[in-house]
Amino acid sequence: MKKYSIYIGILIGGLVLGYFIFGGDSSDKTMKGGETTEMSDGHDHGNENGETQMWTCSMHPQIMLPEPGDCPICGMDLIPAEQGAGGLTTDQFKMTENAMALANIQTTLVGGSRIEDNTLVLSGKVMENEELNAVQVSYFAGRIEKLYVNFTGEQVNRGQLLATIYSPELVSAQQELLTAASLKESQSGLYKAVRNKLKLWKLSEKQINSIESSGQVKENFPVYATVSGTVTEKMAQEGDYVKQGQPIYKIANLSSVWTMFDAYENQIAELEEGQEISITTNAYPGKEFTAKISFIDPVLNTASRTVMIRASLPNKEGLFKPGMFVQGKVRGITKDGNEAIVVPQSAVLWTGERSVVYVKAQDDEPVFELREVKLGKSRGDQYEILEGLQNGDQIVTQGTFTVDAAAQLKGKKSMMSPEGGSTNSMPGMPGMNMGGETKGQMDGKEMIKKGQVGTEKFLEGKAYDFRNETPKAFRQQLNAVIHAYLSLKDGLVQADEKSTSRYSSELLEALQNVDGNVLKGDAKAFWEEKKSFLMQHAKLCKEASTIAGKRENFIYLSQPLIKVVEAYGPGDEKLYVDFCPMANDNKGAFWLSANQEIQNPFMPADMRSCGEVKQEIASNK
């Protein structure tokens, strides 16, 4: 018994000693600038690098939560957010592919061409030769019984067996052939017609004669390759029913490829078809390939102010792969090489004191960082860049406001926050004014608990005014959006399922018909960013099967539309911004109205008058 007491005493002593050495308080205290900072050392480390795993919504990337669950906006399951480390610098941040697609973020290579020692240097990419591409189709309807080519990248030769198909139509046609063959002496016209019918389905004379001589009907018919090349897309599966003419494979002949380059408009005069171009690639250092310019695009890309130049390269050895980056050199150019870098106005965010752009830091990953630039002269819808960018930089030219909002959410340098960290507002993110409380990755649920989504603070966000530069065509299209929105609001007031279904569809269609390309500069960039949110929630509103679901998405649809109406004007009649503090589960909600009388689209019939007018938006007259 005494022996066990000794063992227990040793165990307790070890635990106490370990507590003082390794445990004690569950936080480490460090001194920084004379202040004691507590560093939590609990169990939720998130990962081996000490980062807490954050969770976001694929539809609403502004939401960042420290634990999995549902999106507080749309209710979708949250997904793991990208971690801030992984080789990124302190100023860089990564966006998700879903966020990139939703916001339609596009990038452009700066200085994609330059002049060195009387040589024009162009950056480009290898692409498939479209003239040699082919689609292998089924020439008759039926069910695919067997596919003999089962993956992309596989080489096929002309005449190679690709598939077998069971076709009821061919079975009937064969029976007709056998019947007509027995009557071919007396019904020669019918006999020839039946044979020609089979030829239209690409059956050869040999196949037709085989059917006729055997007297047997074949159930499964082969499909042979009509061209040689590489399978780039498999478009059907075994067991699929295909229609006549339906594609089964896409086949590219890579014995010749295209190299596509971009040249700026002030360099077009130096280029012409037939001109020799020397091509190099990092895949084969030290090797130079010679080609000739075969095509110059007659249409200028208005976003990048470049023209596409094409040259064809023989590729029988398979050296060049589609997607490979290349560099082209056109010699004998006599222009001055000290040309200024120009970028589209949509790429530049201007605060009044400084101008910034967002640079894509990695070619193969959506990683961005802010770059301050010094602007020179304005060239139409472009800016001359004097400092801050160099040839080869890839910058955001569409969706710049969304990228800036993502930077603010992650606490990185942004347009309104030169040093990163907290900001008082987030331009471009509807209804997300943080009032100075954000730390860059504020808990989305806490935002809603504190009532900062839907409260009066929404109206404190920065207001843009593009009325004087808004073309008539855009204003008319926007009026159609506003009209559909107000009709949808009236339907929600009456809780009319039929009308809300109709007008939510009309609203989505009206948004799709708005052509933002008629706008320029900041006005265009602002619309493109807002449109992504409007389209997103208009689509969800249309798809919602209940009035409650439509009302929920109407909340988040209304916020960006209010900012759009503030920026471009409401048309010929003034509009009112109404607010109800009891809507949205007592978090509050805004909406637009055409009259001062409160007609609440979120509350039941006996509470339709709940709310008040918070703002009047003057007409464009």
Coordinates of C-alpha atoms in Angstrom, one line a residue:
M1 CA 0.0 0.0 0.0
K2 CA 2.9 2.3 0.9
K3 CA 4.5 1.5 -2.5
Y4 CA 1.4 2.7 -4.3
S5 CA 1.2 5.9 -2.2
I6 CA 4.8 6.6 -3.3
Y7 CA 3.9 6.1 -7.0
I8 CA 0.8 8.4 -6.7
G9 CA 2.9 11.0 -5.0
I10 CA 5.5 10.9 -7.8
L11 CA 2.7 11.2 -10.4
I12 CA 1.1 14.2 -8.7
G13 CA 4.5 15.9 -8.3
G14 CA 5.2 15.4 -12.0
L15 CA 1.9 16.9 -13.0
V16 CA 2.5 19.9 -10.8
L17 CA 6.0 20.4 -12.1
G18 CA 4.7 20.2 -15.7
Y19 CA 2.0 22.7 -15.0
F20 CA 4.5 25.3 -13.8
I21 CA 7.0 24.6 -16.6
F22 CA 4.6 24.2 -19.6
G23 CA 1.2 25.4 -18.4
G24 CA 0.4 27.9 -15.8
D25 CA -1.7 30.4 -17.5
S26 CA -3.1 29.4 -20.9
S27 CA -1.6 32.5 -22.5
D28 CA 1.9 33.7 -23.2
K29 CA 2.7 37.3 -22.3
T30 CA 5.0 39.3 -24.6
M31 CA 6.2 42.8 -24.3
K32 CA 5.7 45.1 -27.2
G33 CA 6.3 48.8 -27.1
G34 CA 6.1 48.7 -23.3
E35 CA 2.7 47.0 -23.3
T36 CA 1.9 43.5 -22.2
T37 CA 0.0 41.6 -24.9
E38 CA -1.7 38.3 -24.1
M39 CA -1.2 35.6 -26.8
S40 CA -3.8 32.9 -26.5
D41 CA -2.4 29.4 -26.5
G42 CA -5.7 27.4 -26.4
H43 CA -6.5 24.4 -28.5
D44 CA -7.9 26.2 -31.5
H45 CA -4.6 26.8 -33.3
G46 CA -6.3 26.3 -36.7
N47 CA -3.2 24.8 -38.3
E48 CA 0.4 24.0 -37.7
N49 CA 1.5 27.6 -38.6
G50 CA -0.6 29.0 -35.8
E51 CA -3.3 30.5 -38.1
T52 CA -6.9 30.2 -37.2
Q53 CA -8.9 28.5 -39.9
M54 CA -11.5 30.9 -41.2
W55 CA -14.7 30.0 -43.1
T56 CA -16.3 31.9 -45.9
C57 CA -19.3 31.7 -48.2
S58 CA -18.7 30.9 -51.9
M59 CA -21.6 33.3 -52.8
H60 CA -20.6 36.0 -50.3
P61 CA -16.8 36.1 -49.9
Q62 CA -17.1 39.1 -47.6
I63 CA -18.3 36.7 -44.8
M64 CA -15.5 35.4 -42.6
L65 CA -16.3 33.2 -39.6
P66 CA -14.0 31.4 -37.3
E67 CA -16.1 28.2 -37.4
P68 CA -18.1 26.2 -39.9
G69 CA -21.8 26.7 -40.3
D70 CA -24.3 28.5 -42.5
C71 CA -23.8 31.8 -44.3
P72 CA -25.7 34.5 -42.4
I73 CA -26.8 36.1 -45.7
C74 CA -27.9 33.2 -47.9
G75 CA -27.8 30.2 -45.6
M76 CA -25.4 28.2 -47.8
D77 CA -22.8 26.0 -46.1
L78 CA -19.6 27.8 -45.4
I79 CA -16.3 26.6 -46.9
P80 CA -12.7 26.8 -45.7
A81 CA -11.2 30.2 -46.6
E82 CA -7.8 30.5 -48.1
Q83 CA -5.0 30.9 -45.4
G84 CA -3.0 34.1 -45.3
A85 CA 0.4 32.4 -45.4
G86 CA 1.5 29.9 -48.0
G87 CA 4.4 32.0 -49.4
L88 CA 2.5 35.3 -49.5
T89 CA 4.0 38.5 -48.4
T90 CA 2.4 40.7 -45.7
D91 CA 0.9 42.9 -48.4
Q92 CA -0.5 40.1 -50.6
F93 CA -3.9 38.4 -50.3
K94 CA -5.6 35.5 -52.1
M95 CA -9.1 35.4 -53.5
T96 CA -11.2 32.3 -54.1
E97 CA -12.0 31.2 -57.6
N98 CA -15.7 31.5 -56.9
A99 CA -15.3 35.1 -55.8
M100 CA -13.3 35.8 -59.0
A101 CA -16.0 34.3 -61.2
L102 CA -18.9 36.0 -59.4
A103 CA -17.3 39.4 -59.6
N104 CA -16.1 38.8 -63.2
I105 CA -12.6 40.0 -62.3
Q106 CA -10.3 40.4 -65.3
T107 CA -6.7 41.2 -65.5
T108 CA -4.5 42.7 -68.3
L109 CA -0.8 42.5 -68.9
V110 CA 0.9 45.9 -68.7
G111 CA 3.4 46.7 -71.3
G112 CA 2.8 43.4 -73.0
S113 CA 4.9 44.8 -75.8
R114 CA 8.0 47.0 -75.7
I115 CA 10.8 48.2 -78.0
E116 CA 14.4 47.3 -77.4
D117 CA 17.2 48.1 -79.8
N118 CA 14.8 48.6 -82.7
T119 CA 13.1 45.3 -81.9
L120 CA 9.5 45.1 -80.8
V121 CA 9.1 42.5 -78.1
L122 CA 5.7 41.0 -77.7
S123 CA 4.3 38.6 -75.0
G124 CA 2.0 35.9 -76.1
K125 CA 0.6 32.4 -75.6
V126 CA 0.3 29.2 -77.7
M127 CA -3.2 28.2 -78.8
E128 CA -4.7 25.5 -80.9
N129 CA -4.9 26.1 -84.6
E130 CA -8.6 26.6 -85.1
E131 CA -8.4 25.8 -88.8
L132 CA -7.3 22.3 -87.9
N133 CA -9.8 21.7 -85.1
A134 CA -12.7 19.2 -85.7
V135 CA -15.7 17.9 -83.9
Q136 CA -16.5 14.2 -84.2
V137 CA -20.3 13.8 -84.4
S138 CA -22.7 10.9 -84.5
Y139 CA -24.3 10.7 -87.9
F140 CA -27.3 8.8 -86.6
A141 CA -29.3 8.9 -83.4
G142 CA -29.0 6.1 -80.9
R143 CA -27.5 4.8 -77.6
I144 CA -23.7 4.7 -77.2
E145 CA -22.9 1.1 -76.4
K146 CA -19.1 1.4 -76.3
L147 CA -16.5 4.2 -76.3
Y148 CA -13.0 3.1 -77.4
V149 CA -11.3 6.5 -76.7
N150 CA -11.8 7.3 -73.0
F151 CA -9.7 10.2 -72.0
T152 CA -8.6 13.6 -73.3
G153 CA -5.1 13.9 -74.7
E154 CA -5.4 10.5 -76.5
Q155 CA -4.1 10.4 -80.1
V156 CA -6.5 9.2 -82.8
N157 CA -6.0 8.5 -86.4
R158 CA -8.4 9.0 -89.3
G159 CA -10.5 5.8 -89.8
Q160 CA -9.9 4.6 -86.1
L161 CA -12.9 3.1 -84.4
L162 CA -14.1 5.5 -81.8
A163 CA -17.5 4.1 -80.6
T164 CA -20.4 1.7 -81.4
I165 CA -24.0 2.9 -81.3
Y166 CA -27.3 1.1 -81.2
S167 CA -29.6 2.9 -83.5
P168 CA -33.3 1.9 -83.9
E169 CA -33.4 4.1 -87.0
L170 CA -30.6 2.2 -88.6
V171 CA -32.2 -1.1 -87.7
S172 CA -35.3 -0.1 -89.5
A173 CA -33.3 1.2 -92.5
Q174 CA -31.5 -2.1 -92.8
Q175 CA -34.8 -4.0 -92.9
E176 CA -35.9 -1.6 -95.6
L177 CA -32.7 -2.4 -97.5
L178 CA -33.3 -6.2 -97.3
T179 CA -36.9 -5.8 -98.5
A180 CA -35.9 -3.4 -101.3
A181 CA -33.1 -5.8 -102.4
S182 CA -35.6 -8.6 -103.0
L183 CA -37.5 -6.2 -105.2
K184 CA -34.6 -4.4 -106.9
E185 CA -35.5 -5.8 -110.3
S186 CA -39.0 -4.4 -110.3
Q187 CA -38.4 -1.5 -107.9
S188 CA -35.0 -0.3 -108.8
G189 CA -35.8 3.3 -107.8
L190 CA -36.8 2.3 -104.4
Y191 CA -33.7 0.1 -104.0
K192 CA -31.4 3.0 -104.9
A193 CA -33.2 5.4 -102.6
V194 CA -32.8 3.0 -99.6
R195 CA -29.1 2.6 -100.3
N196 CA -28.6 6.4 -100.6
K197 CA -30.4 6.9 -97.3
L198 CA -27.8 4.6 -95.6
K199 CA -25.0 6.5 -97.3
L200 CA -26.3 9.8 -95.8
W201 CA -25.6 8.1 -92.4
K202 CA -22.0 7.7 -93.5
L203 CA -22.2 3.9 -94.2
S204 CA -19.7 2.9 -96.8
E205 CA -20.5 0.8 -99.9
K206 CA -18.7 -2.1 -98.3
Q207 CA -20.9 -1.9 -95.2
I208 CA -24.1 -1.7 -97.2
N209 CA -23.1 -4.6 -99.5
S210 CA -22.2 -6.7 -96.4
I211 CA -25.6 -6.2 -94.9
E212 CA -27.3 -7.0 -98.2
S213 CA -25.2 -10.2 -98.9
S214 CA -25.5 -11.5 -95.4
G215 CA -29.3 -10.8 -95.1
Q216 CA -28.6 -10.0 -91.4
V217 CA -29.6 -6.8 -89.6
K218 CA -26.8 -5.3 -87.5
E219 CA -27.8 -3.8 -84.2
N220 CA -24.6 -1.9 -83.3
F221 CA -22.9 0.3 -85.8
P222 CA -19.3 1.7 -85.5
V223 CA -18.3 5.4 -85.6
Y224 CA -14.9 6.0 -87.2
A225 CA -12.7 9.1 -86.8
T226 CA -13.0 11.4 -89.8
V227 CA -9.7 13.2 -88.9
S228 CA -6.4 12.6 -87.1
G229 CA -5.4 14.5 -84.0
T230 CA -5.6 14.8 -80.2
V231 CA -8.8 14.5 -78.2
T232 CA -9.2 17.8 -76.4
E233 CA -12.7 17.1 -75.0
K234 CA -14.8 14.0 -74.4
M235 CA -18.4 15.1 -74.9
A236 CA -20.4 11.9 -74.3
Q237 CA -20.4 8.8 -72.0
E238 CA -21.2 5.2 -72.6
G239 CA -25.0 4.7 -72.2
D240 CA -25.8 8.3 -73.4
Y241 CA -28.5 8.7 -76.0
V242 CA -27.1 11.0 -78.8
K243 CA -29.1 12.7 -81.5
Q244 CA -28.1 12.8 -85.1
G245 CA -25.2 15.3 -85.5
Q246 CA -24.5 15.5 -81.7
P247 CA -20.8 15.9 -80.9
I248 CA -19.0 13.0 -79.2
Y249 CA -15.4 14.3 -79.2
K250 CA -13.5 17.4 -80.0
I251 CA -10.3 16.6 -81.9
A252 CA -7.4 19.1 -82.4
N253 CA -4.7 18.6 -84.9
L254 CA -1.6 20.0 -83.1
S255 CA 0.8 19.5 -86.0
S256 CA 0.5 23.2 -86.3
V257 CA -0.3 25.8 -83.6
W258 CA -1.0 29.5 -83.3
T259 CA 1.0 31.9 -81.3
M260 CA -1.2 34.9 -80.2
F261 CA 0.4 38.2 -79.2
D262 CA -0.9 41.6 -78.0
A263 CA 0.4 44.8 -79.5
Y264 CA -0.6 48.3 -78.4
E265 CA -2.5 50.5 -80.8
N266 CA 0.4 52.9 -81.3
Q267 CA 2.5 50.0 -82.6
I268 CA 0.0 48.7 -85.2
A269 CA 1.6 50.8 -88.0
E270 CA 4.9 48.9 -87.5
L271 CA 3.3 45.5 -88.1
E272 CA 2.0 43.8 -91.2
E273 CA 1.1 40.4 -92.4
G274 CA 4.0 38.4 -93.7
Q275 CA 6.4 40.1 -91.4
E276 CA 9.0 37.7 -89.8
I277 CA 8.8 37.2 -86.0
S278 CA 11.3 35.2 -83.8
I279 CA 9.7 33.2 -81.1
T280 CA 11.2 32.0 -77.8
T281 CA 9.9 30.2 -74.8
N282 CA 11.1 29.3 -71.3
A283 CA 10.4 25.6 -72.1
Y284 CA 13.3 25.5 -74.6
P285 CA 15.9 28.1 -73.4
G286 CA 18.5 29.1 -76.0
K287 CA 16.2 28.0 -78.9
E288 CA 14.6 30.5 -81.3
F289 CA 11.8 29.6 -83.7
T290 CA 11.0 31.6 -86.8
A291 CA 7.4 32.3 -88.1
K292 CA 5.6 34.9 -90.0
I293 CA 2.7 37.1 -88.9
S294 CA -0.4 35.6 -90.6
F295 CA -3.2 37.7 -89.1
I296 CA -3.7 41.1 -87.5
D297 CA -7.1 41.5 -85.7
P298 CA -9.1 44.3 -87.4
V299 CA -10.9 45.0 -84.1
L300 CA -9.2 46.8 -81.2
N301 CA -9.7 45.4 -77.6
T302 CA -11.2 48.5 -76.0
A303 CA -10.4 47.3 -72.4
S304 CA -6.7 46.7 -72.9
R305 CA -6.2 49.0 -76.0
T306 CA -4.4 46.2 -77.8
V307 CA -4.7 44.3 -81.1
M308 CA -4.2 40.6 -81.4
I309 CA -1.4 39.4 -83.6
R310 CA -1.2 35.8 -84.8
A311 CA 1.6 33.7 -86.2
S312 CA 1.5 30.0 -87.2
L313 CA 4.1 27.6 -86.0
P314 CA 4.8 24.0 -87.3
N315 CA 4.5 21.6 -84.4
K316 CA 5.0 18.1 -85.9
E317 CA 7.4 17.2 -83.0
G318 CA 4.9 18.3 -80.4
L319 CA 7.2 20.9 -78.8
F320 CA 4.5 23.6 -78.3
K321 CA 1.6 22.9 -76.0
P322 CA -1.5 25.1 -76.0
G323 CA -1.4 27.5 -73.1
M324 CA 2.4 27.8 -73.1
F325 CA 3.8 31.4 -72.7
V326 CA 6.0 32.6 -75.5
Q327 CA 7.8 35.8 -76.5
G328 CA 8.0 37.2 -80.0
K329 CA 10.5 39.7 -81.5
V330 CA 9.9 41.8 -84.6
R331 CA 13.1 43.4 -85.7
G332 CA 13.6 46.6 -87.7
I333 CA 11.3 48.8 -85.7
T334 CA 12.5 52.4 -85.6
K335 CA 10.2 53.9 -83.0
D336 CA 11.6 55.4 -79.8
G337 CA 11.7 52.7 -77.1
N338 CA 10.9 55.1 -74.1
E339 CA 7.2 54.9 -74.5
A340 CA 4.9 55.5 -71.5
I341 CA 2.9 52.7 -69.9
V342 CA -0.9 53.3 -70.3
V343 CA -3.7 51.4 -68.5
P344 CA -7.5 51.5 -68.7
Q345 CA -9.2 54.0 -66.4
S346 CA -11.2 51.1 -64.9
A347 CA -7.9 49.8 -63.4
V348 CA -7.2 52.9 -61.3
L349 CA -8.8 53.8 -58.0
W350 CA -8.3 57.4 -57.1
T351 CA -8.9 58.8 -53.5
G352 CA -8.2 62.4 -54.3
E353 CA -4.7 62.2 -52.8
R354 CA -3.3 59.1 -54.3
S355 CA -3.9 56.6 -57.1
V356 CA -3.7 52.8 -56.8
V357 CA -4.0 49.7 -58.9
Y358 CA -4.1 46.0 -58.0
V359 CA -1.4 43.8 -59.4
K360 CA -1.8 40.1 -59.8
A361 CA 1.3 38.8 -58.0
Q362 CA 1.3 35.2 -59.3
D363 CA 0.5 34.1 -62.8
D364 CA -1.2 30.8 -61.8
E365 CA -2.9 31.9 -58.6
P366 CA -5.5 34.7 -57.8
V367 CA -3.0 36.5 -55.5
F368 CA -3.1 40.3 -55.5
E369 CA -1.4 43.3 -53.9
L370 CA -2.0 47.0 -54.0
R371 CA 0.4 49.2 -55.9
E372 CA 0.5 53.0 -55.7
V373 CA 1.0 54.7 -59.1
K374 CA 1.7 58.2 -60.3
L375 CA -0.6 59.3 -63.1
G376 CA 0.4 61.3 -66.1
K377 CA -1.8 62.5 -68.9
S378 CA -5.3 61.1 -69.5
R379 CA -5.6 59.5 -73.0
G380 CA -9.3 59.1 -73.7
D381 CA -10.4 56.2 -71.4
Q382 CA -6.8 55.5 -70.4
Y383 CA -4.2 56.9 -68.0
E384 CA -0.5 57.3 -68.6
I385 CA 1.5 55.7 -65.7
L386 CA 4.7 57.6 -64.8
E387 CA 5.7 55.6 -61.8
G388 CA 4.6 52.4 -60.0
L389 CA 4.3 49.9 -62.8
Q390 CA 6.7 48.2 -65.2
N391 CA 6.4 46.1 -68.3
G392 CA 5.2 42.6 -67.5
D393 CA 3.0 43.6 -64.5
Q394 CA -0.5 42.0 -64.7
I395 CA -3.1 44.4 -63.3
V396 CA -6.9 44.2 -62.5
T397 CA -8.9 46.0 -65.1
Q398 CA -12.4 44.8 -64.3
G399 CA -13.8 44.2 -60.8
T400 CA -11.3 46.5 -59.2
F401 CA -13.7 47.7 -56.5
T402 CA -14.4 44.0 -55.5
V403 CA -10.6 43.3 -55.2
D404 CA -10.2 46.4 -53.1
A405 CA -13.1 45.3 -50.8
A406 CA -11.4 41.9 -50.4
A407 CA -8.2 43.6 -49.4
Q408 CA -10.0 45.6 -46.7
L409 CA -11.7 42.5 -45.4
K410 CA -8.4 40.8 -45.0
G411 CA -6.8 43.8 -43.3
K412 CA -4.4 44.4 -46.2
K413 CA -3.4 47.7 -47.8
S414 CA -6.3 49.2 -49.7
M415 CA -7.6 52.3 -51.4
M416 CA -8.8 53.9 -48.1
S417 CA -6.3 52.2 -45.9
P418 CA -2.7 52.8 -47.0
E419 CA -1.2 50.8 -44.1
G420 CA -3.7 48.0 -44.0
G421 CA -5.8 47.0 -41.0
S422 CA -9.1 48.7 -40.1
T423 CA -11.0 51.1 -42.2
N424 CA -14.1 53.1 -41.5
S425 CA -15.9 52.0 -44.7
M426 CA -15.6 49.5 -47.4
P427 CA -16.3 51.1 -50.8
G428 CA -17.9 48.6 -53.2
M429 CA -19.3 46.2 -50.5
P430 CA -23.0 47.0 -50.2
G431 CA -24.3 47.7 -46.7
M432 CA -21.0 46.8 -45.0
N433 CA -19.9 50.0 -43.2
M434 CA -17.8 48.9 -40.2
G435 CA -17.8 52.2 -38.3
G436 CA -14.1 51.7 -37.5
E437 CA -14.6 48.4 -35.8
T438 CA -13.2 45.9 -38.3
K439 CA -9.9 44.2 -37.9
G440 CA -9.8 43.2 -41.5
Q441 CA -11.4 39.8 -41.0
M442 CA -14.4 40.7 -38.8
D443 CA -16.7 37.9 -37.7
G444 CA -19.7 38.1 -40.1
K445 CA -22.1 36.9 -37.5
E446 CA -20.9 39.6 -35.0
M447 CA -21.6 42.2 -37.7
I448 CA -25.2 41.0 -37.9
K449 CA -25.6 40.7 -34.1
K450 CA -24.4 44.2 -33.7
G451 CA -27.0 45.4 -36.2
Q452 CA -24.5 46.9 -38.6
V453 CA -26.1 45.3 -41.7
G454 CA -29.4 47.0 -42.4
T455 CA -29.1 49.9 -39.9
E456 CA -28.9 53.6 -40.5
K457 CA -25.1 53.3 -40.7
F458 CA -25.6 52.0 -44.2
L459 CA -26.4 55.5 -45.4
E460 CA -23.2 56.8 -44.0
G461 CA -21.1 55.0 -46.7
K462 CA -19.4 57.0 -49.4
A463 CA -21.8 58.2 -52.0
Y464 CA -20.7 58.4 -55.7
D465 CA -22.2 60.8 -58.2
F466 CA -21.9 59.9 -61.9
R467 CA -25.0 61.7 -63.1
N468 CA -23.2 64.2 -65.4
E469 CA -21.3 61.4 -67.2
T470 CA -24.1 58.8 -67.5
P471 CA -25.1 58.2 -71.1
K472 CA -28.8 58.3 -72.0
A473 CA -28.7 54.6 -73.2
F474 CA -27.5 53.4 -69.8
R475 CA -30.0 55.6 -67.9
Q476 CA -32.9 54.0 -70.0
Q477 CA -31.7 50.5 -69.2
L478 CA -31.3 51.4 -65.5
N479 CA -34.9 52.8 -65.5
A480 CA -36.1 49.3 -66.6
V481 CA -34.3 47.8 -63.6
I482 CA -35.8 50.3 -61.2
H483 CA -39.3 49.8 -62.7
A484 CA -39.1 46.0 -62.2
Y485 CA -37.7 46.5 -58.7
L486 CA -40.5 48.7 -57.6
S487 CA -43.1 46.3 -59.1
L488 CA -41.4 43.5 -57.2
K489 CA -41.6 45.6 -54.0
D490 CA -45.3 46.1 -54.5
G491 CA -45.8 42.4 -55.0
L492 CA -44.0 41.7 -51.8
V493 CA -46.1 44.2 -50.0
Q494 CA -49.2 42.3 -51.1
A495 CA -47.5 38.9 -50.6
D496 CA -48.6 38.0 -54.1
E497 CA -46.7 34.9 -55.2
K498 CA -47.8 35.3 -58.9
S499 CA -46.6 38.9 -59.3
T500 CA -43.4 38.4 -57.2
S501 CA -42.5 35.5 -59.4
R502 CA -43.2 37.5 -62.6
Y503 CA -41.4 40.7 -61.5
S504 CA -38.3 38.9 -60.0
S505 CA -37.9 37.3 -63.5
E506 CA -38.3 40.7 -65.1
L507 CA -35.8 42.3 -62.7
L508 CA -33.1 39.7 -63.5
E509 CA -33.7 40.1 -67.2
A510 CA -33.5 43.9 -67.0
L511 CA -30.2 43.6 -65.1
Q512 CA -28.8 41.3 -67.8
N513 CA -29.8 43.8 -70.5
V514 CA -27.8 46.7 -68.9
D515 CA -24.7 47.4 -71.0
G516 CA -22.1 48.8 -68.7
N517 CA -19.7 49.2 -71.6
V518 CA -21.3 52.6 -72.5
L519 CA -19.8 53.9 -69.2
K520 CA -16.2 55.0 -68.7
G521 CA -13.6 55.1 -65.9
D522 CA -14.9 55.0 -62.3
A523 CA -18.5 55.1 -63.4
K524 CA -18.0 51.8 -65.4
A525 CA -16.0 50.1 -62.6
F526 CA -18.6 51.1 -60.0
W527 CA -21.4 49.6 -62.1
E528 CA -19.5 46.4 -62.8
E529 CA -18.9 45.8 -59.2
K530 CA -22.4 46.5 -58.1
K531 CA -24.0 44.6 -60.9
S532 CA -22.3 41.4 -59.7
F533 CA -24.1 41.7 -56.3
L534 CA -27.4 42.7 -58.0
M535 CA -27.3 39.8 -60.4
Q536 CA -26.5 37.4 -57.6
H537 CA -29.4 38.3 -55.4
A538 CA -31.8 38.9 -58.2
K539 CA -31.1 35.3 -59.3
L540 CA -31.6 34.0 -55.7
C541 CA -34.8 36.1 -55.4
K542 CA -36.2 34.6 -58.6
E543 CA -35.3 31.1 -57.6
A544 CA -36.8 31.4 -54.1
S545 CA -40.0 29.4 -53.9
T546 CA -41.6 31.3 -51.1
I547 CA -42.4 34.9 -50.3
A548 CA -40.2 34.7 -47.2
G549 CA -37.2 33.6 -49.4
K550 CA -37.9 36.4 -51.9
R551 CA -38.1 38.9 -49.1
E552 CA -34.8 37.8 -47.6
N553 CA -32.9 38.3 -50.9
F554 CA -34.8 41.5 -51.5
I555 CA -33.0 43.0 -48.5
Y556 CA -29.6 42.3 -50.0
L557 CA -30.8 43.3 -53.4
S558 CA -32.0 46.7 -52.2
Q559 CA -28.7 47.8 -50.6
P560 CA -26.5 47.9 -53.7
L561 CA -29.4 49.2 -55.8
I562 CA -29.8 52.2 -53.5
K563 CA -26.1 53.0 -54.0
V564 CA -26.6 52.6 -57.8
V565 CA -29.5 55.0 -57.8
E566 CA -27.6 57.5 -55.7
A567 CA -24.7 57.3 -58.1
Y568 CA -26.5 57.5 -61.5
G569 CA -29.8 59.0 -60.5
P570 CA -33.4 57.6 -60.3
G571 CA -34.6 58.8 -63.7
D572 CA -37.4 61.4 -64.1
E573 CA -39.0 60.9 -60.7
K574 CA -37.5 61.1 -57.3
L575 CA -37.2 58.0 -55.1
Y576 CA -37.4 57.5 -51.4
V577 CA -35.1 55.4 -49.2
D578 CA -37.3 53.7 -46.5
F579 CA -36.1 51.9 -43.4
C580 CA -37.8 49.5 -41.0
P581 CA -35.9 48.7 -37.8
M582 CA -38.1 45.6 -37.1
A583 CA -37.5 43.9 -40.5
N584 CA -34.8 41.3 -41.0
D585 CA -35.3 39.8 -37.5
N586 CA -35.0 43.2 -35.9
K587 CA -31.7 43.9 -37.6
G588 CA -33.4 46.4 -39.9
A589 CA -33.8 46.7 -43.7
F590 CA -33.9 49.3 -46.4
W591 CA -35.8 49.5 -49.6
L592 CA -36.6 52.0 -52.4
S593 CA -40.1 53.5 -52.9
A594 CA -41.7 55.8 -55.5
N595 CA -43.8 57.6 -52.9
Q596 CA -43.6 58.9 -49.4
E597 CA -46.3 56.6 -48.0
I598 CA -44.7 53.7 -46.2
Q599 CA -45.6 50.3 -47.8
N600 CA -43.3 47.8 -46.0
P601 CA -42.4 44.8 -48.3
F602 CA -41.1 42.7 -45.4
M603 CA -43.9 42.8 -42.8
P604 CA -47.4 41.3 -42.6
A605 CA -50.5 43.1 -43.7
D606 CA -51.2 44.7 -40.3
M607 CA -47.7 46.2 -40.2
R608 CA -47.4 47.6 -43.7
S609 CA -46.9 51.1 -42.4
C610 CA -44.0 50.2 -40.2
G611 CA -40.9 52.3 -41.1
E612 CA -39.9 55.8 -42.1
V613 CA -38.4 57.7 -45.0
K614 CA -34.6 58.1 -44.4
Q615 CA -33.6 59.8 -47.6
E616 CA -34.9 61.4 -50.8
I617 CA -33.0 60.8 -54.0
A618 CA -33.7 63.7 -56.4
S619 CA -34.7 63.0 -60.0
N620 CA -32.4 63.7 -63.0
K621 CA -34.4 66.5 -64.3

